[in-house]
Coordinates of C-alpha atoms in Angstrom, one line a residue:
X505 CA 0.1 -0.2 0.1
X506 CA 3.2 2.6 1.0
X507 CA 4.3 2.1 -2.5
X508 CA 1.0 2.3 -3.9
X509 CA 0.2 5.8 -2.7
X510 CA 3.6 7.1 -2.9
X511 CA 3.3 6.6 -6.9
X512 CA -0.3 7.5 -6.7
X513 CA 1.4 10.6 -5.7
X514 CA 4.7 11.1 -7.9
X515 CA 2.8 10.6 -11.4
X516 CA 0.5 13.3 -11.5
X517 CA 3.1 15.5 -9.4
X518 CA 5.5 15.4 -12.2
X519 CA 3.7 15.4 -14.8
X520 CA 2.3 19.1 -13.0
X521 CA 5.6 20.2 -13.7
X522 CA 6.1 21.9 -17.1
X523 CA 7.9 19.8 -19.5
X524 CA 7.9 16.6 -18.0
X525 CA 5.8 13.6 -19.2
X526 CA 5.8 10.7 -16.9
X527 CA 3.2 8.1 -18.2
X528 CA 2.2 5.5 -15.7
X529 CA 3.9 2.5 -14.7
X530 CA 3.7 -1.1 -14.2
X531 CA 6.3 -3.2 -11.4
X532 CA 9.0 -2.0 -9.0
X533 CA 9.5 1.1 -7.8
X534 CA 10.3 3.3 -10.7
X535 CA 9.4 6.4 -12.4
X536 CA 10.7 7.2 -15.7
X537 CA 9.3 10.1 -17.1
X538 CA 10.8 12.1 -20.3
X539 CA 12.0 15.4 -19.2
X540 CA 13.0 16.3 -22.5
X541 CA 10.5 19.4 -22.6
X542 CA 12.9 20.5 -20.1
X543 CA 15.9 20.0 -21.6
X544 CA 14.8 21.9 -24.5
X545 CA 14.2 25.0 -22.6
X546 CA 16.9 25.4 -20.8
X547 CA 19.8 26.9 -22.5
X548 CA 22.7 25.2 -20.6
X549 CA 21.1 21.8 -20.7
X550 CA 21.7 19.7 -24.1
X551 CA 20.5 16.1 -22.1
X552 CA 19.5 14.0 -19.3
X553 CA 22.8 13.4 -18.4
X554 CA 23.4 17.1 -17.8
X555 CA 20.4 18.1 -17.3
X556 CA 20.4 14.7 -14.1
X557 CA 23.9 16.5 -12.7
X558 CA 22.1 19.8 -12.7
X559 CA 19.1 18.8 -10.6
X560 CA 22.1 17.1 -8.4
X561 CA 23.6 20.7 -7.7
X562 CA 21.0 22.9 -7.9
X563 CA 18.2 21.0 -6.3
X564 CA 19.9 18.5 -4.2
X565 CA 18.2 16.0 -5.7
X566 CA 19.8 12.6 -7.3
X567 CA 18.6 10.7 -10.3
X568 CA 19.4 8.6 -12.9
X569 CA 19.6 9.7 -16.1
X570 CA 17.9 7.8 -19.2
X571 CA 20.6 7.4 -21.3
X572 CA 21.8 4.6 -19.2
X573 CA 18.8 3.1 -19.9
X574 CA 19.0 3.6 -24.2
X575 CA 15.9 6.3 -23.5
X576 CA 17.4 9.7 -23.7
X577 CA 15.9 12.5 -22.3
X578 CA 14.4 10.7 -19.4
X579 CA 15.4 10.5 -16.2
X580 CA 14.9 7.7 -13.4
X581 CA 13.4 7.9 -10.0
X582 CA 13.0 5.9 -7.3
X583 CA 9.6 5.9 -5.0
X584 CA 11.6 3.6 -2.6
X585 CA 11.2 6.4 0.2
X586 CA 9.0 7.9 2.5
X587 CA 5.9 10.2 0.9
X588 CA 6.8 13.2 2.7
X589 CA 10.6 12.7 1.1
X590 CA 8.8 12.2 -2.5
X591 CA 6.9 15.6 -1.8
X592 CA 10.7 17.2 -0.5
X593 CA 11.9 16.0 -4.0
X594 CA 9.0 17.2 -6.3
X595 CA 9.3 20.2 -4.4
X596 CA 13.2 21.0 -5.3
X597 CA 12.8 19.6 -8.7
X598 CA 9.8 22.6 -9.1
X599 CA 11.7 25.4 -7.6
X600 CA 15.3 24.1 -9.0
X601 CA 13.3 25.0 -12.4
X602 CA 11.6 27.6 -11.1
X603 CA 14.8 29.3 -10.4
X604 CA 16.7 28.4 -13.5

């Protein structure tokens, strides 16, 4: 139930971020949204690897670039943490993008 509630929070929360498309998924405890819209609008970011590094530096959020899985433009996020930490993660992502 905990994983389901985290998933039910995270997918819509990511989809509310301009430039992010997060489809629903089955299994595991990862979301795999496309951040291509974010990459396209940021002058200093060319790909998901650079964006993942940028989020680590500017938001304190660790993400795995989709390129590592053959999916450029995507980023893998785990929801194997508390709902509170996920909410903080999304808040930091939004704040970093708002200040970019």
